[in-house]
PDB file of C-alpha atoms and ligand atoms in Angstrom:
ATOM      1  CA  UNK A   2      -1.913  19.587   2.921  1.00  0.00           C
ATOM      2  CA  UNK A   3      -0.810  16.033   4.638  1.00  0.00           C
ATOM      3  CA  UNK A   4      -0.217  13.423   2.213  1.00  0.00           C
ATOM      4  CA  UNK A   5      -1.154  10.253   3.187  1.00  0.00           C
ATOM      5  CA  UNK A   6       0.054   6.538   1.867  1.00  0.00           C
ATOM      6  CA  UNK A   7      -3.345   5.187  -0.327  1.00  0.00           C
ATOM      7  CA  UNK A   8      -4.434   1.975   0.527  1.00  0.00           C
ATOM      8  CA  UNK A   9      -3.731  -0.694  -2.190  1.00  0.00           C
ATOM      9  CA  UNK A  10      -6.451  -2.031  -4.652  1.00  0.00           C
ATOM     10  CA  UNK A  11      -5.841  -5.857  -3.918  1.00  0.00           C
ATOM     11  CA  UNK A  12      -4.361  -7.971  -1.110  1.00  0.00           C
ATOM     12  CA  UNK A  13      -0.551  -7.701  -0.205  1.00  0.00           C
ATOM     13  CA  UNK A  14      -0.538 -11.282  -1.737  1.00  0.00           C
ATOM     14  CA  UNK A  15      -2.765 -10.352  -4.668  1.00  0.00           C
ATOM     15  CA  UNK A  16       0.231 -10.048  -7.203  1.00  0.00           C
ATOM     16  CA  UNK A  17       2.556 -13.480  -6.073  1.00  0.00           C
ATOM     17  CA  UNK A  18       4.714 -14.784  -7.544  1.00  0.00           C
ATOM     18  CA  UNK A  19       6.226 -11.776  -9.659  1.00  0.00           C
ATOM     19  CA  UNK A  20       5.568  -9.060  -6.704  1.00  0.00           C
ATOM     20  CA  UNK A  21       5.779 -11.285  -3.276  1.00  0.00           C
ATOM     21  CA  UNK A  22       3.998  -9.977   0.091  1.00  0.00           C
ATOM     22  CA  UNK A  23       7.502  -9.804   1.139  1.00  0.00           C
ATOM     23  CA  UNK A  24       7.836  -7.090  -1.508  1.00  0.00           C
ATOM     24  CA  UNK A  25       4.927  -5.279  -1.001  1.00  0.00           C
ATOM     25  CA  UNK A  26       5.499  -4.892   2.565  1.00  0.00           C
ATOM     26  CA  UNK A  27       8.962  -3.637   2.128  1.00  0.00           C
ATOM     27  CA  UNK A  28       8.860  -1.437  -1.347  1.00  0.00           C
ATOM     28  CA  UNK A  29       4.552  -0.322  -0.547  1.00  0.00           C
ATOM     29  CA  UNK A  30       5.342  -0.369   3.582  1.00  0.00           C
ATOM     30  CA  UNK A  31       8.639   0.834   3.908  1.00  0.00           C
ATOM     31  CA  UNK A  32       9.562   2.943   0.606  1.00  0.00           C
ATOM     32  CA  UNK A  33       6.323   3.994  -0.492  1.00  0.00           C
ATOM     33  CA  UNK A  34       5.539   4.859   3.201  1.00  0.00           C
ATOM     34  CA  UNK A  35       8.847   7.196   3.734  1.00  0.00           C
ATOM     35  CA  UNK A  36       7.990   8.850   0.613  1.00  0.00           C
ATOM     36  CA  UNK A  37       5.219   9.843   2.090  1.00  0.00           C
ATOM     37  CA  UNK A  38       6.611  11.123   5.688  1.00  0.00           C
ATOM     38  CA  UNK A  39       9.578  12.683   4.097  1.00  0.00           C
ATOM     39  CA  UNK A  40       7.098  14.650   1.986  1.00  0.00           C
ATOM     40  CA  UNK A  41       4.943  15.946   4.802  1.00  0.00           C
ATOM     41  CA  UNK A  42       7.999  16.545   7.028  1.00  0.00           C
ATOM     42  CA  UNK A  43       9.446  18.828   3.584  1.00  0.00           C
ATOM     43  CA  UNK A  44       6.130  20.620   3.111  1.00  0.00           C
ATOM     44  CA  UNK A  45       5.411  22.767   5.934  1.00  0.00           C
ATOM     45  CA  UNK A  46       6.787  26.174   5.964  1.00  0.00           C
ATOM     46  CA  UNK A  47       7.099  26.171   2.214  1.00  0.00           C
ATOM     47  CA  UNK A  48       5.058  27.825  -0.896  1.00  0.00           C
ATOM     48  CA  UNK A  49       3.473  24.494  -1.769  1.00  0.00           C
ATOM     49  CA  UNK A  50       1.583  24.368   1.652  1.00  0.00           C
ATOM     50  CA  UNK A  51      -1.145  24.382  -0.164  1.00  0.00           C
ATOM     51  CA  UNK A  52      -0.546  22.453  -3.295  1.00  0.00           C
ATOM     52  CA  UNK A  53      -1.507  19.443  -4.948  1.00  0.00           C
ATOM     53  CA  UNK A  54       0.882  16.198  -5.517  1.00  0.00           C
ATOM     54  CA  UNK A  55       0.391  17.144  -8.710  1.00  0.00           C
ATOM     55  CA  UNK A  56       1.222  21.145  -8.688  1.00  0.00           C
ATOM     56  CA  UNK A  57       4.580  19.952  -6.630  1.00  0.00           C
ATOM     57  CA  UNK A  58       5.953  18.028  -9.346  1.00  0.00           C
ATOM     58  CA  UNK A  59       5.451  20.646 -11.433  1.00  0.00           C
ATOM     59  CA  UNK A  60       7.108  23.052 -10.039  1.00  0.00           C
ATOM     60  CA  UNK A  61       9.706  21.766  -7.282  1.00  0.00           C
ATOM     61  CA  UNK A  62      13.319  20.795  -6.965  1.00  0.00           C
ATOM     62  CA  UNK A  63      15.210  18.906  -4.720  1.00  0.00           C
ATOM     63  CA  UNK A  64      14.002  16.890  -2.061  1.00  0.00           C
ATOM     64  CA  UNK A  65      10.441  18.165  -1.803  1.00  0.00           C
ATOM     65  CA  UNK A  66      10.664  17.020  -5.958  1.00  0.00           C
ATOM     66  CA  UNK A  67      11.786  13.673  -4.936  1.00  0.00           C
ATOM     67  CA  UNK A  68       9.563  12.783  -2.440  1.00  0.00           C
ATOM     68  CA  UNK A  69       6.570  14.420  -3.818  1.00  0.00           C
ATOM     69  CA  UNK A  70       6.931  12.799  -7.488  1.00  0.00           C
ATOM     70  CA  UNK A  71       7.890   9.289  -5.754  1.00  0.00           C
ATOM     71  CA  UNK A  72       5.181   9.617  -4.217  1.00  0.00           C
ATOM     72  CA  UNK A  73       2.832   9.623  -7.013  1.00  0.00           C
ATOM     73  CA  UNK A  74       5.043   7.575  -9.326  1.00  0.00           C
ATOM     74  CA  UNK A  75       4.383   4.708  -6.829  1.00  0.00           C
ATOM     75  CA  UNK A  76       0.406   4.841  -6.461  1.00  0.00           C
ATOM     76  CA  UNK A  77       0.604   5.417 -10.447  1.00  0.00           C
ATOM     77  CA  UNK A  78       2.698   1.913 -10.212  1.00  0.00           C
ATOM     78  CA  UNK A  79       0.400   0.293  -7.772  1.00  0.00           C
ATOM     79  CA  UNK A  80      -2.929   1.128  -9.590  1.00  0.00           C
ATOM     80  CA  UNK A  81      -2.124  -0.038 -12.809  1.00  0.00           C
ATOM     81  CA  UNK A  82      -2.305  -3.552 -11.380  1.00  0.00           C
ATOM     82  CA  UNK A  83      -4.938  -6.047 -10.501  1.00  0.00           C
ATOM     83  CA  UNK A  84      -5.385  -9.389  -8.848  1.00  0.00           C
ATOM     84  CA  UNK A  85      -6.896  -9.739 -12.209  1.00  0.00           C
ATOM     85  CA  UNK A  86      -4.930 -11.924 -15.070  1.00  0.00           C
ATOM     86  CA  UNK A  87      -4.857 -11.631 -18.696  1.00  0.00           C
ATOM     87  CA  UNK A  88      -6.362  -8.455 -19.091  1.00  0.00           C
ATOM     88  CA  UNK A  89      -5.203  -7.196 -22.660  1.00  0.00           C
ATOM     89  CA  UNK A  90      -5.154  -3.791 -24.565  1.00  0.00           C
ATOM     90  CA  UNK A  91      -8.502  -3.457 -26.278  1.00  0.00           C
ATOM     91  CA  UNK A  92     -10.509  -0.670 -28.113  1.00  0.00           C
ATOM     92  CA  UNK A  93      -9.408   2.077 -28.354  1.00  0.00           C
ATOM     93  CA  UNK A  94      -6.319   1.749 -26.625  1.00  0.00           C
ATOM     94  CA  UNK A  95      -5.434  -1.410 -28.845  1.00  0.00           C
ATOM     95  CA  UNK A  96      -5.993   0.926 -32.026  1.00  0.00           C
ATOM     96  CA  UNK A  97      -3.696   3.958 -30.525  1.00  0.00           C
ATOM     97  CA  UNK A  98      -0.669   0.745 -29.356  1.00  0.00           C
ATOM     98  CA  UNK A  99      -1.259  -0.849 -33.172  1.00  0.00           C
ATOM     99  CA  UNK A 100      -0.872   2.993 -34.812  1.00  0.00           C
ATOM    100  CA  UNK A 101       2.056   4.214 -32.986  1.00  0.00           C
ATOM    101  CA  UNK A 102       3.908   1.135 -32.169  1.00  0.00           C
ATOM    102  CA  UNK A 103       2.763  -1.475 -35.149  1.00  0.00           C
ATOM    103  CA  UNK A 104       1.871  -4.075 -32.619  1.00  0.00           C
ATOM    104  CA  UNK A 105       1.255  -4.813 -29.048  1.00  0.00           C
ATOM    105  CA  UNK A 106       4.227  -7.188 -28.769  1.00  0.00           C
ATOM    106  CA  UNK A 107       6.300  -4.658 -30.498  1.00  0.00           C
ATOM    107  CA  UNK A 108       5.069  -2.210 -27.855  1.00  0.00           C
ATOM    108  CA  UNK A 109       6.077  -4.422 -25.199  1.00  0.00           C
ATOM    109  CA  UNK A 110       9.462  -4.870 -25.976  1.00  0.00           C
ATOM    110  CA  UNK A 111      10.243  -1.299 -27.186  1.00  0.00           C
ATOM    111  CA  UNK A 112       9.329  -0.592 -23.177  1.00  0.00           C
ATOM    112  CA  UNK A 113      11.074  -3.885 -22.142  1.00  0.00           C
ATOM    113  CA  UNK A 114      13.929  -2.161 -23.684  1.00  0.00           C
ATOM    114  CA  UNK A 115      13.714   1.137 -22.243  1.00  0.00           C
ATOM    115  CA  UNK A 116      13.069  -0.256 -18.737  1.00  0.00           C
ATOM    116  CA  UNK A 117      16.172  -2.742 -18.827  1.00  0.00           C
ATOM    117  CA  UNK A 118      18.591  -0.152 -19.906  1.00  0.00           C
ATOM    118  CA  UNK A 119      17.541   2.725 -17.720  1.00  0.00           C
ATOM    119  CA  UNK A 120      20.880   2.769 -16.290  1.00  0.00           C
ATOM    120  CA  UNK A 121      20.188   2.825 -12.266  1.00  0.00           C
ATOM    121  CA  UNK A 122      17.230   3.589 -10.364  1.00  0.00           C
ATOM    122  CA  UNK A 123      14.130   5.153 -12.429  1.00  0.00           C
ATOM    123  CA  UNK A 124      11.129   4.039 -14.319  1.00  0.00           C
ATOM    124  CA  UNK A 125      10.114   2.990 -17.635  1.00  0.00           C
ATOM    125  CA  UNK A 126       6.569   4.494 -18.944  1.00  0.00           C
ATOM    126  CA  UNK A 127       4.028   4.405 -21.716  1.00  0.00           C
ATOM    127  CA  UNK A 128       2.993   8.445 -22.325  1.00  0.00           C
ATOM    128  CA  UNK A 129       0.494  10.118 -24.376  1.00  0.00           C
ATOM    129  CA  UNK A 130       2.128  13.385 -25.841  1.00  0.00           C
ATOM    130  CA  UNK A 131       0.030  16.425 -26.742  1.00  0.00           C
ATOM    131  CA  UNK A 132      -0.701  15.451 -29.656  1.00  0.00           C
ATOM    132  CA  UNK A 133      -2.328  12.418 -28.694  1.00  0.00           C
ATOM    133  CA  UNK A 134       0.401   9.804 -29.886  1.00  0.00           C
ATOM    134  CA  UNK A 135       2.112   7.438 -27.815  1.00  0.00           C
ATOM    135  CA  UNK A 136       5.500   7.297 -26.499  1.00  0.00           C
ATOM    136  CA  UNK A 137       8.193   5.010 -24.340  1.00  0.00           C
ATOM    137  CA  UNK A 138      10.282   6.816 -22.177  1.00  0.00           C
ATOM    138  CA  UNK A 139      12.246   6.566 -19.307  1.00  0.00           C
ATOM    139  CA  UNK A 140      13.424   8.435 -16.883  1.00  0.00           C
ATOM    140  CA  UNK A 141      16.142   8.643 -13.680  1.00  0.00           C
ATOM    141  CA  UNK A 142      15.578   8.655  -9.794  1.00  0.00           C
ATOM    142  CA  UNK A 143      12.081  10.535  -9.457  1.00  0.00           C
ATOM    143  CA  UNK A 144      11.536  12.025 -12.150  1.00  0.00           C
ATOM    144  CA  UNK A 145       8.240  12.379 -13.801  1.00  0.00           C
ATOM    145  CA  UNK A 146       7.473  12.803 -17.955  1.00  0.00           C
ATOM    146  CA  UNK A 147       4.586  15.001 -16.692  1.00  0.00           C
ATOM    147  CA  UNK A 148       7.155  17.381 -16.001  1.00  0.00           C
ATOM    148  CA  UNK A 149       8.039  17.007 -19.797  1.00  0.00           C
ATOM    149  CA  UNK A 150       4.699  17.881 -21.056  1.00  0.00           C
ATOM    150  CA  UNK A 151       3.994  14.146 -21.440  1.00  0.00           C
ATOM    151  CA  UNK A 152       0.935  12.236 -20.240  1.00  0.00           C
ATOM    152  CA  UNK A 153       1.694   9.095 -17.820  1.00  0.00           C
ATOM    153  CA  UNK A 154      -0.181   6.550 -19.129  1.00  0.00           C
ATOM    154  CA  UNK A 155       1.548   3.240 -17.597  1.00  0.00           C
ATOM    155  CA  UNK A 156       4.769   3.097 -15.517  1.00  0.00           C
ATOM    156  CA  UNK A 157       6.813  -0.012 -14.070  1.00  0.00           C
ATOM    157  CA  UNK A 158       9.551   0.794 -11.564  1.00  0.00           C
ATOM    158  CA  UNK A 159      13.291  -0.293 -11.935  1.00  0.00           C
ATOM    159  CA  UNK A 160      14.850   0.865  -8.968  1.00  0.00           C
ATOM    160  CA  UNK A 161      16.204  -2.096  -7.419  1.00  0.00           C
ATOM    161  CA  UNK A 162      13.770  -1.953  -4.486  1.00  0.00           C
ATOM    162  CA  UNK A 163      11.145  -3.171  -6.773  1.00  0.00           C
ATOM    163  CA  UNK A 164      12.662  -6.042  -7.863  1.00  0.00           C
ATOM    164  CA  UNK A 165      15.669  -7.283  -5.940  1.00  0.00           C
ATOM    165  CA  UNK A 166      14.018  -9.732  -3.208  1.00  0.00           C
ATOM    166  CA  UNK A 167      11.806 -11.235  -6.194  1.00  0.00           C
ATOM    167  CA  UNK A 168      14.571 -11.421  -8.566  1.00  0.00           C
ATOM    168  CA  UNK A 169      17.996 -10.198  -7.120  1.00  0.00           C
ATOM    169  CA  UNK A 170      19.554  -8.819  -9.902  1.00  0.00           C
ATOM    170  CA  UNK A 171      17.516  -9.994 -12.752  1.00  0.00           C
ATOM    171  CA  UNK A 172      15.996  -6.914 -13.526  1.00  0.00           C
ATOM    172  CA  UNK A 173      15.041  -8.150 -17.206  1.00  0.00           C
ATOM    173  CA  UNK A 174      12.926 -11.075 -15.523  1.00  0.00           C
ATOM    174  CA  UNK A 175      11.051  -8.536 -13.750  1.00  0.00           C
ATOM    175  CA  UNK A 176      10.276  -6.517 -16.778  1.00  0.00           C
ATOM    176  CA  UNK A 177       9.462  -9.837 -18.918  1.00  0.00           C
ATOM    177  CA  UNK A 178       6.885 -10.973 -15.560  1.00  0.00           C
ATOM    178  CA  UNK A 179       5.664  -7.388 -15.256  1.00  0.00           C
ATOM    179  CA  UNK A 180       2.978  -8.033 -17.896  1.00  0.00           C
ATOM    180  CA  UNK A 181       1.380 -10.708 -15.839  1.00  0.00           C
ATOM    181  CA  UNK A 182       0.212  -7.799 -13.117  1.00  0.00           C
ATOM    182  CA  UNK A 183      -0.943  -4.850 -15.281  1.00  0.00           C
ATOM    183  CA  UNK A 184      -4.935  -4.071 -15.492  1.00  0.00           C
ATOM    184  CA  UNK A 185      -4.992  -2.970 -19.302  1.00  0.00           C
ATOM    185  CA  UNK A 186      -8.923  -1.900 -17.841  1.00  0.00           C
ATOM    186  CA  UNK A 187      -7.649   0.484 -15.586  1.00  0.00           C
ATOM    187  CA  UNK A 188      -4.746   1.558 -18.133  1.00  0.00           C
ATOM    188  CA  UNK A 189      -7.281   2.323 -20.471  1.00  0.00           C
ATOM    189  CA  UNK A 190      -9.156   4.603 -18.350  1.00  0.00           C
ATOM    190  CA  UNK A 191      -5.289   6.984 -18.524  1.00  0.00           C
ATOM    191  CA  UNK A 192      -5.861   7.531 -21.668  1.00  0.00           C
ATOM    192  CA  UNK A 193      -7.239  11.150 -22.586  1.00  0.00           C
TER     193      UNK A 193
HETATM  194 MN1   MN B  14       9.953   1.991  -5.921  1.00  0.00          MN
END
């Protein structure tokens, strides 16, 4: 199977001032985009010719891991904004945030926290577990909860790549601005 890079929901602009064009075409256009080559050049020759993004990260290590989960950690990222703003949790969604987390602003800063001290590059991520609940985690490099058994529900990125032209080293900025960009519609629609 070749992988290709999916185009983006919104203009390379759509998302300014907290993710520049300048950003997009370096971390969607550059990193995104290798992901993507690596992946296919990986592939070929391999058991998981024939195999799914999805069926990778489940079962791969190394650099065919990497690549493949980056891959889909990035569209995940991408997708869960809009050009929209001031979309908030609502329905459903709203009930599960105000069960398992009390509030939505406690929410928010329980995954402000777990994206800020994610120490290096990885992501922070909202995750429904099996038994419908949610959870924060975060993880390192590539890695993927789905691997863990865990639902991805919403991710943000904190590998410097993300961030660093937008906000140099002010990766809590980023986190605190993230808000602004996410499509609580489209979240909603992770949930199972
Ligand atoms: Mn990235």
């Amino acid at each position: 199977m070749t992988f290709q890079l999916p185009s983006l929901p919104y203009a390379p602009d759509a998302l300014e001032p907290v993710i520049s064009s300048r950003t997009i075409e370096f971390h969607y256009g550059k990193h995104h985009q290798t992901y993507v080559t690596k992946l296919n050049g990986l592939v070929p020759g391999t058991d998981f010719e024939n195999s799914t993004l999805e069926q990778i990260i489940m079962k791969a290590e190394g650099g065919i891991f990497n690549n493949a989960a980056q891959v889909w950690n990035h569209t995940f990222y991408w997708e869960g904004f809009s050009a929209k703003r001031g979309t908030a949790p609502a329905g459903k969604l709203l009930e599960m945030i105000n069960r398992d987390f009390g509030t939505v602003e406690t929410f928010m800063t329980k995954f402000n926290e777990a994206a800020v001290n994610q120490f290096g590059s990885g992501w922070a991520w909202l995750v429904q577990k099996n038994d419908g609940t949610l959870g924060i985690v975060s993880t390192g490099n590539a890695a993927n909860p789905m691997r863990d058994g865990l639902k991805p529900i919403l991710t943000c990125d904190v590998w410097e790549h993300a961030y660093y032209l937008d906000f140099q080293n002010r990766r809590p900025d980023y986190v605190n601005a993230f808000w602004q960009l996410v499509d609580w519609d489209c979240i909603a629609k992770r949930i199972g």
